[in-house]
PDB file of C-alpha atoms in Angstrom:
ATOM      1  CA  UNK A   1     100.112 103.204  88.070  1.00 54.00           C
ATOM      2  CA  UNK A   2      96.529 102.892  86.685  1.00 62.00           C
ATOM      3  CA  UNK A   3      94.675 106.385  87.056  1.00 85.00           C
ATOM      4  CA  UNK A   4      91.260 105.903  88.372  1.00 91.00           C
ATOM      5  CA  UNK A   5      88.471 108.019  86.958  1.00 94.00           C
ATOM      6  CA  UNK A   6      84.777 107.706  88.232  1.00 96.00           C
ATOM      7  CA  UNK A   7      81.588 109.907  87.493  1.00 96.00           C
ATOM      8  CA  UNK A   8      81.250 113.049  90.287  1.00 94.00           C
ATOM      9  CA  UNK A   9      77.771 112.231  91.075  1.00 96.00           C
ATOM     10  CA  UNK A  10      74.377 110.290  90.602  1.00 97.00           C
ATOM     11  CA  UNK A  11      71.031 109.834  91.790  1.00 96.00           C
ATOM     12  CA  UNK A  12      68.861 107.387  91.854  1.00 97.00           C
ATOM     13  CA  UNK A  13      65.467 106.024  94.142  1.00 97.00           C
ATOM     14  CA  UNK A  14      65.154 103.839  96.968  1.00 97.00           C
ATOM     15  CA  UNK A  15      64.418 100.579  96.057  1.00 97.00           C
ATOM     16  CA  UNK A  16      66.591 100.611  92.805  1.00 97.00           C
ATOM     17  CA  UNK A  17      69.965  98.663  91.607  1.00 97.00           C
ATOM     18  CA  UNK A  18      72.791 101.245  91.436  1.00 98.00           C
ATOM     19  CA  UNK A  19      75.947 101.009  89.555  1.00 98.00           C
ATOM     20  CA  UNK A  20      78.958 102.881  89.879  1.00 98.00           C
ATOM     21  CA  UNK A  21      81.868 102.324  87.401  1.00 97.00           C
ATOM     22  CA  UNK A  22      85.025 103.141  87.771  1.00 97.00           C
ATOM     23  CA  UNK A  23      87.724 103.250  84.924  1.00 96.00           C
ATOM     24  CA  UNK A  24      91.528 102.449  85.170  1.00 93.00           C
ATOM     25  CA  UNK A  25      92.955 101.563  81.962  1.00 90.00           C
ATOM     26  CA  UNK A  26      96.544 101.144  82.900  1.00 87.00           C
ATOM     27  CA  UNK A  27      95.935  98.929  85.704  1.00 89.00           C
ATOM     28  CA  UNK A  28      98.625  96.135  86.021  1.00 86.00           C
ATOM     29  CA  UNK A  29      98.586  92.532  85.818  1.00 85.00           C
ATOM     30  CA  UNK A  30      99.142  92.530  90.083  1.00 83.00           C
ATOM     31  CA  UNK A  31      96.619  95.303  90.930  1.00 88.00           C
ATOM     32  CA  UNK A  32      93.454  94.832  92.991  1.00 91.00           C
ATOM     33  CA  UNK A  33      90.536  97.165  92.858  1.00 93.00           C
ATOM     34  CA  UNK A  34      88.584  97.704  96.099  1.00 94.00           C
ATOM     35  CA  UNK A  35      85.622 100.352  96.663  1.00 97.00           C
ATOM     36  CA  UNK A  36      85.234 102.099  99.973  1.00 97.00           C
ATOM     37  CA  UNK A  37      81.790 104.022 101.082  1.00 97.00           C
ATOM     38  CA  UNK A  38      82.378 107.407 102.986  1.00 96.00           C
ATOM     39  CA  UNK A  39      79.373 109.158 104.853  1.00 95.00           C
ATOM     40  CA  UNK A  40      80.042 113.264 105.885  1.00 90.00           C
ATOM     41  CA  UNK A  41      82.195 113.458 108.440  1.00 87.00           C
ATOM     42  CA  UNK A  42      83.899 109.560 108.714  1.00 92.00           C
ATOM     43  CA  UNK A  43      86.439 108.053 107.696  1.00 94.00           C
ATOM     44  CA  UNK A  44      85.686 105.968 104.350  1.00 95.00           C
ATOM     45  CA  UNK A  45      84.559 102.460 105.356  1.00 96.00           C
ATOM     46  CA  UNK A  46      85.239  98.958 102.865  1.00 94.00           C
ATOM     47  CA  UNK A  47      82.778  97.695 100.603  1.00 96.00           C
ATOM     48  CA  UNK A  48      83.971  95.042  98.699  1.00 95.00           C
ATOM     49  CA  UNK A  49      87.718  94.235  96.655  1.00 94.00           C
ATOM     50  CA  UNK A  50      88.508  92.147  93.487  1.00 93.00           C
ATOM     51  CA  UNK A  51      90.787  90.989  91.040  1.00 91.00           C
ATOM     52  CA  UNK A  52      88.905  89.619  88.289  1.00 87.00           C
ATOM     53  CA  UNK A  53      85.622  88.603  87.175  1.00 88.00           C
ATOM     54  CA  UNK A  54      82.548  88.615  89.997  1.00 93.00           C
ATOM     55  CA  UNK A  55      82.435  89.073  93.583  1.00 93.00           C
ATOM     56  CA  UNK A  56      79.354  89.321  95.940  1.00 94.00           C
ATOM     57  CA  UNK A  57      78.858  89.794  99.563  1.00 94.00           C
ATOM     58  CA  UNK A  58      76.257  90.791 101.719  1.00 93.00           C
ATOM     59  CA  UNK A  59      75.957  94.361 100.343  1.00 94.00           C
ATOM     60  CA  UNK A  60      77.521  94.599  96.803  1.00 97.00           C
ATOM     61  CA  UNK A  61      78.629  93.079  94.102  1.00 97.00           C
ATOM     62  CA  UNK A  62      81.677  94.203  92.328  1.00 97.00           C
ATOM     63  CA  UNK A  63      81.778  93.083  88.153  1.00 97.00           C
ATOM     64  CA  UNK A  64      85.546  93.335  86.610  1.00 96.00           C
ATOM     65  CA  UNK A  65      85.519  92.665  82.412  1.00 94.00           C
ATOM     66  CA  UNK A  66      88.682  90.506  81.264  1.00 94.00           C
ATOM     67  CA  UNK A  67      90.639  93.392  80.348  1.00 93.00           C
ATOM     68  CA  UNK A  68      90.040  94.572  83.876  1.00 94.00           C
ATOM     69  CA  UNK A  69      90.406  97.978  82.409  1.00 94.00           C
ATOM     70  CA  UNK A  70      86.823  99.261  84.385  1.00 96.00           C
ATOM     71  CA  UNK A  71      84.893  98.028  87.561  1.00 97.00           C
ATOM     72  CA  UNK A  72      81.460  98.067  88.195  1.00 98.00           C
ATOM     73  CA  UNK A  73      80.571  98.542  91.881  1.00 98.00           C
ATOM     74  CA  UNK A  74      76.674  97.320  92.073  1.00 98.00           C
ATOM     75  CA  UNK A  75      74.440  98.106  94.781  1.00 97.00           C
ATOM     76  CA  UNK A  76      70.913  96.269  95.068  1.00 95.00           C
ATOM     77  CA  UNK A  77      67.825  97.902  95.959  1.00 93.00           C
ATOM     78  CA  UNK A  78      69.121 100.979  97.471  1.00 97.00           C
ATOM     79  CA  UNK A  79      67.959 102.818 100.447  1.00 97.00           C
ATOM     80  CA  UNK A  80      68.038 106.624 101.447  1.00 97.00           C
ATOM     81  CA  UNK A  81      71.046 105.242 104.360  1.00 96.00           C
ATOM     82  CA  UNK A  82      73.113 104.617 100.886  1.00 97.00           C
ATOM     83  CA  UNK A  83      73.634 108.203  99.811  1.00 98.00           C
ATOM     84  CA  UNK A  84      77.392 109.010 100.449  1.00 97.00           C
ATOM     85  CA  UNK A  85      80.600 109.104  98.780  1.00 96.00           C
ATOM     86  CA  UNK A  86      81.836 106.186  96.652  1.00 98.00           C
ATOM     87  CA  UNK A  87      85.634 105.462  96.043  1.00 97.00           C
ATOM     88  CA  UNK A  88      87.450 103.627  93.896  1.00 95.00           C
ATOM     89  CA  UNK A  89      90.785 102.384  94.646  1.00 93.00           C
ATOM     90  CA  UNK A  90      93.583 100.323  93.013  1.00 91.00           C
ATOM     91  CA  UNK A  91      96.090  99.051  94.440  1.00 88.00           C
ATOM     92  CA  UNK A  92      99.734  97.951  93.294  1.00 83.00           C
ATOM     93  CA  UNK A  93     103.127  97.772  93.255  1.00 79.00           C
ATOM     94  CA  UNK A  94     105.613  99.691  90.713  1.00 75.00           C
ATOM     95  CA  UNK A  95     109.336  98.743  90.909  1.00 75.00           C
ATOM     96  CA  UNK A  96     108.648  97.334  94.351  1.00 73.00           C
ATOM     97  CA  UNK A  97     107.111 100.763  95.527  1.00 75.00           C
ATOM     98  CA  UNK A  98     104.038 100.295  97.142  1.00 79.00           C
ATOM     99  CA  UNK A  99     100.795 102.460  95.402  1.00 82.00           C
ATOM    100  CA  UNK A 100      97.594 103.187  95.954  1.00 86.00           C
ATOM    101  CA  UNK A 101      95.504 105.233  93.886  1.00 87.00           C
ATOM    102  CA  UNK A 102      92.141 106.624  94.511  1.00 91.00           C
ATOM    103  CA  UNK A 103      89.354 107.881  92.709  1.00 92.00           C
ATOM    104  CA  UNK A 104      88.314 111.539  93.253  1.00 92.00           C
ATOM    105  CA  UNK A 105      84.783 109.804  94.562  1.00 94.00           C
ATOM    106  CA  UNK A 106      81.357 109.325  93.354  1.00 97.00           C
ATOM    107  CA  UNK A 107      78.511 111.303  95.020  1.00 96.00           C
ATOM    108  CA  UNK A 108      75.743 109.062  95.449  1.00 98.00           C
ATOM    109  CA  UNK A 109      71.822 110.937  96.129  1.00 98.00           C
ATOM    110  CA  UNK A 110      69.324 108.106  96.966  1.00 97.00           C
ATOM    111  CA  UNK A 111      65.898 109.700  96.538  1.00 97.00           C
ATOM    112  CA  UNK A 112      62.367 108.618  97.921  1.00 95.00           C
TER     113      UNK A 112
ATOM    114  CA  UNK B   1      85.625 102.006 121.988  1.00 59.00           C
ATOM    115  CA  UNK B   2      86.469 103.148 118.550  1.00 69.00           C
ATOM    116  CA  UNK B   3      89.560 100.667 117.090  1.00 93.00           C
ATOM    117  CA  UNK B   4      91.245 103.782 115.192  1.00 96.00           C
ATOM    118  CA  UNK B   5      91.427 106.611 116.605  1.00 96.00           C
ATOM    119  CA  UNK B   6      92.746 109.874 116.280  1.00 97.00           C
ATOM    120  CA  UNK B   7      93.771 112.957 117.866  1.00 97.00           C
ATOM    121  CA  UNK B   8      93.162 115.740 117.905  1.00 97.00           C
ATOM    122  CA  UNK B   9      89.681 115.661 116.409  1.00 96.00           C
ATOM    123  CA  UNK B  10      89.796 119.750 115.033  1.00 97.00           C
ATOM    124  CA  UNK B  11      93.391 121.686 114.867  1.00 97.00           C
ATOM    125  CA  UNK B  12      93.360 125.051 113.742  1.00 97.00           C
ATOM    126  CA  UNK B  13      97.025 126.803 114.051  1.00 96.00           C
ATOM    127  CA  UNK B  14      98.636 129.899 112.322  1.00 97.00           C
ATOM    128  CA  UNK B  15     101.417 129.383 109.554  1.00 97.00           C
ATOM    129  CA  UNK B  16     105.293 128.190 110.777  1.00 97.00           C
ATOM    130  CA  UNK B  17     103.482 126.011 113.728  1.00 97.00           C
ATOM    131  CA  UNK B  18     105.006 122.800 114.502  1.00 96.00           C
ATOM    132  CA  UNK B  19     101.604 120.289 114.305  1.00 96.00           C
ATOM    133  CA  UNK B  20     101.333 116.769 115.614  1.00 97.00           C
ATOM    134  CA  UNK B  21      98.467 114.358 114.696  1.00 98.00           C
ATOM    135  CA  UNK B  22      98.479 111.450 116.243  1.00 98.00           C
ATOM    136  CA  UNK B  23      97.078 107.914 115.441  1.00 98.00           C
ATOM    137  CA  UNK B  24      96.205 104.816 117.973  1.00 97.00           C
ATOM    138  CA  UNK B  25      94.294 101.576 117.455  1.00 97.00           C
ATOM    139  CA  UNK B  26      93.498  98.324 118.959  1.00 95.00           C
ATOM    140  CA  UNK B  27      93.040  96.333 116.050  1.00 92.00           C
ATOM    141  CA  UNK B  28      96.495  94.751 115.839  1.00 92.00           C
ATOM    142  CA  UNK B  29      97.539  95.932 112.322  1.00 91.00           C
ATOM    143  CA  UNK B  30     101.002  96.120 111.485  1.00 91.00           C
ATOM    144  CA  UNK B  31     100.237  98.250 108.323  1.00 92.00           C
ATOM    145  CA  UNK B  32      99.143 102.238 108.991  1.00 95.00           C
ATOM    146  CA  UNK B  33      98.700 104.801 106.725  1.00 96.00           C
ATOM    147  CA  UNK B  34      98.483 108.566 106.663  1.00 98.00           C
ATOM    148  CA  UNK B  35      95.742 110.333 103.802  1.00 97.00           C
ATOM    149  CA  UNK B  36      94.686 114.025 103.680  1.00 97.00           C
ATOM    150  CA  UNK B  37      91.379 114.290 101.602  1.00 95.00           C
ATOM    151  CA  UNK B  38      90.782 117.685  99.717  1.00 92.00           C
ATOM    152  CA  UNK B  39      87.380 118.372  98.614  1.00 81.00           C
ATOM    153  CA  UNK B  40      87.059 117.338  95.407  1.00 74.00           C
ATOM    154  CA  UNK B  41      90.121 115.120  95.144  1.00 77.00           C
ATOM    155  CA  UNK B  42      89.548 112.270  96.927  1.00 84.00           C
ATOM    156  CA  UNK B  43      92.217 110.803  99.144  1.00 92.00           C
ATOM    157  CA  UNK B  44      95.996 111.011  98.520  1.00 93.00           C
ATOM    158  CA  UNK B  45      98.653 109.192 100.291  1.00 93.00           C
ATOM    159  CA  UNK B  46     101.286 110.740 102.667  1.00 96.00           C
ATOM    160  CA  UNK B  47     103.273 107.916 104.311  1.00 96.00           C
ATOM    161  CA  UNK B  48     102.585 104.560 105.150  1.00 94.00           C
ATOM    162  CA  UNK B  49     104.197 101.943 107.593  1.00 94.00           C
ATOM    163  CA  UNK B  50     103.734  97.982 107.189  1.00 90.00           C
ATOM    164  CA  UNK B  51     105.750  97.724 110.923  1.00 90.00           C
ATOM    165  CA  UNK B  52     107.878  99.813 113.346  1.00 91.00           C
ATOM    166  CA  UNK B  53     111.053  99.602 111.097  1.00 92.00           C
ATOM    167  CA  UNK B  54     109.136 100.382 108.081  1.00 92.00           C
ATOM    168  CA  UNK B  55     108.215 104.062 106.853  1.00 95.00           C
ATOM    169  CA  UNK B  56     107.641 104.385 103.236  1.00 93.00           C
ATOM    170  CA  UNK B  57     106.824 107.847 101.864  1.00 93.00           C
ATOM    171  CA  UNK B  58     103.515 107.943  99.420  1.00 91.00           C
ATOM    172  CA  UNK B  59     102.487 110.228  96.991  1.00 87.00           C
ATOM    173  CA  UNK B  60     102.604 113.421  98.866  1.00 93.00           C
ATOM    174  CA  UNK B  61     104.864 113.359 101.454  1.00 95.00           C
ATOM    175  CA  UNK B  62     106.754 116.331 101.198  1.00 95.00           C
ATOM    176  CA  UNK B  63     106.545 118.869 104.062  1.00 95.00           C
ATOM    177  CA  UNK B  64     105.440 116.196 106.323  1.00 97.00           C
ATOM    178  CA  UNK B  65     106.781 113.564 108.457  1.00 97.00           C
ATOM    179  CA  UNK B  66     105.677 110.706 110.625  1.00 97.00           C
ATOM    180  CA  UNK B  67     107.001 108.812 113.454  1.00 97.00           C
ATOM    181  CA  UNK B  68     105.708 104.603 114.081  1.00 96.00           C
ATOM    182  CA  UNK B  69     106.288 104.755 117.908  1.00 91.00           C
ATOM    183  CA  UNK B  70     104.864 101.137 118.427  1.00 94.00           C
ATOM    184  CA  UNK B  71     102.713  98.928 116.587  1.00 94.00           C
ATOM    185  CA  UNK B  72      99.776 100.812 117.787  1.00 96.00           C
ATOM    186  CA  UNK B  73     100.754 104.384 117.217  1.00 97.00           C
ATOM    187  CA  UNK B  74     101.517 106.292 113.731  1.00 98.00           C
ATOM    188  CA  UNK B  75     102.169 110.339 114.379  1.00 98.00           C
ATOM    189  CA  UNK B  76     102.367 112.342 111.486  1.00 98.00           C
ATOM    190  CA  UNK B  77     104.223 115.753 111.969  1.00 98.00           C
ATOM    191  CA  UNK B  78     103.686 119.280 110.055  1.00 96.00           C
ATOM    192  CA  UNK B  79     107.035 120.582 110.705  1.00 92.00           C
ATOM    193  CA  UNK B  80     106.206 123.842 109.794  1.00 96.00           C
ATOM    194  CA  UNK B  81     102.784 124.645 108.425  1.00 96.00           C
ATOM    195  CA  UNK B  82     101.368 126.580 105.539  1.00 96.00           C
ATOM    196  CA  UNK B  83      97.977 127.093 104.515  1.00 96.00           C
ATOM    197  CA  UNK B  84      97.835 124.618 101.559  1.00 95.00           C
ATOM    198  CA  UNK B  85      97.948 121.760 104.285  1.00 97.00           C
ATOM    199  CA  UNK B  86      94.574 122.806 105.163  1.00 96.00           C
ATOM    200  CA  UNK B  87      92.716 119.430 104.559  1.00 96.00           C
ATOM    201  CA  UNK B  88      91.102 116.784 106.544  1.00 96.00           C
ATOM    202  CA  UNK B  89      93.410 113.923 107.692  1.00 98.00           C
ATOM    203  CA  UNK B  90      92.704 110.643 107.762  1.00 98.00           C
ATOM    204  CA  UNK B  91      95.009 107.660 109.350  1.00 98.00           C
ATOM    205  CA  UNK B  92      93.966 103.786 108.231  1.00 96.00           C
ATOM    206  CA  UNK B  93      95.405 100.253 109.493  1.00 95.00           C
ATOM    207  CA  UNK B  94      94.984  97.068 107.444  1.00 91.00           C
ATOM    208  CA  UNK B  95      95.956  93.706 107.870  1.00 81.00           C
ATOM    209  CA  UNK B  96      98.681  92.115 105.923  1.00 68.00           C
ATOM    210  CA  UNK B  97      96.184  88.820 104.598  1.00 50.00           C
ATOM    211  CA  UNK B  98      93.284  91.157 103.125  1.00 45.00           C
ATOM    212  CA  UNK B  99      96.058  93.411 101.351  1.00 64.00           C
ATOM    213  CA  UNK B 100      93.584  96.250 101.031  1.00 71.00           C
ATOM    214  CA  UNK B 101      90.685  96.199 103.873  1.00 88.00           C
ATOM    215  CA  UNK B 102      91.982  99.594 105.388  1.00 93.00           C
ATOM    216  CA  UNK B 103      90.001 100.585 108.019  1.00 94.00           C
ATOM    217  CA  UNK B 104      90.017 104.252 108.739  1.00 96.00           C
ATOM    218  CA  UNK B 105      89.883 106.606 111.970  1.00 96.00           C
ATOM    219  CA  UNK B 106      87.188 109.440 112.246  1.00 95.00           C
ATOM    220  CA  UNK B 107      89.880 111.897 110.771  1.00 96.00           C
ATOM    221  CA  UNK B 108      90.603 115.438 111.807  1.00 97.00           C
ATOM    222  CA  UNK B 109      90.135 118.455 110.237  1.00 96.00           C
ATOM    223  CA  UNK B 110      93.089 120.817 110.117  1.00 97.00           C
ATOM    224  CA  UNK B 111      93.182 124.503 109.120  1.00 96.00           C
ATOM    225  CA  UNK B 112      96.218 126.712 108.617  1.00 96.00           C
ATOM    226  CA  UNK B 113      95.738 129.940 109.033  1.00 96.00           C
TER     227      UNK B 113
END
């Protein structure tokens, strides 16, 4: 299954666009990739999930190239509340076993 | 009312002890899932359930062992702890029609002394 790798940390100010990619090179044709947001002490809570090219919703956007080998999780304008833990995940199937793999996290530090 | 939750919150217990967590929620799911999340390594998959006949083990699922009482309920069991299970543990439910909106409870935080 498709190893997820993801910087450790970055920073950036409120009021910024913030993006967080996340590579997986051996992802497989049937794999999604969905990002999760995780504040201290909570469980990590959905963002956003796609298969290919753009998505949007009301708080991210989520860019996937054609090879689908990386993701780009996007956040607009940022705020301090935004600083947490970013995950990457993919998600698949291998010989009919059920996978998921997560990223180790990205550490997010919104600054005024 | 919280739809996951999970009990107990904080566990601390000496090494050999028999440990239940347990796992509830309203939401209806049919598919649970048990993580423990080490600092620095993200989240790693014990065992996961898509209905009460169905227990899968994930990636990590040795020395541990879970019981899907009902549709609502997902127990995972330490059988007989050791230190190295010190992590935080987190149980998730998701829906079969968005295959991977998991929605996690608050988690609890386990240390084996």
């Amino acid at each position: 299954l498709a190893k997820t790798t993801q910087p450790i940390s970055m920073d950036s100010y409120e009021g910024q666009e913030v993006n967080i990619t996340c590579s997986h090179n051996n992802i497989a044709t049937n794999d999604y990739i969905t990002w999760y947001q995780q504040f201290p002490s909570q469980g990590p809570r959905f963002i956003i999930q796609g298969y290919k090219t753009k998505v949007t919703n009301e708080v991210a956007s989520l860019f996937i190239p054609a090879d689908r080998k990386s993701s780009t999780l996007s956040l607009p304008r940022v705020s301090l509340s935004d600083t947490a833990v970013y995950y990457c995940l993919v998600v698949g199937t291998r010989d009919s076993n059920y996978q998921l793999i997560w990223g180790a996290g990205t550490k997010l530090i919104i600054k005024p | 009312d919280a739809d996951v939750t999970q009990t107990p919150r904080n566990r601390i217990t000496k090494t050999g002890k028999r440990i239940m967590l347990e796992c509830s929620q309203t939401k209806g799911h049919d598919r649970m899932y048990w993580y423990r999340q080490d600092p620095g390594l993200g989240l790693r998959l014990i065992y996961y359930s898509f209905d009460v006949k169905d227990i899968n083990k994930g990636e990590i699922s040795d020395g541990y062992s879970v019981s899907r009482q009902a549709q609502a309920k997902f127990s995972l069991s330490l059988e007989s702890a050791i230190p190295n299970q010190t992590a935080l543990y987190f149980c998730a439910t998701a829906t079969g029609v968005l295959y991977n909106e998991q929605f996690f409870g608050p988690g609890t935080r386990l240390t084996v002394l």
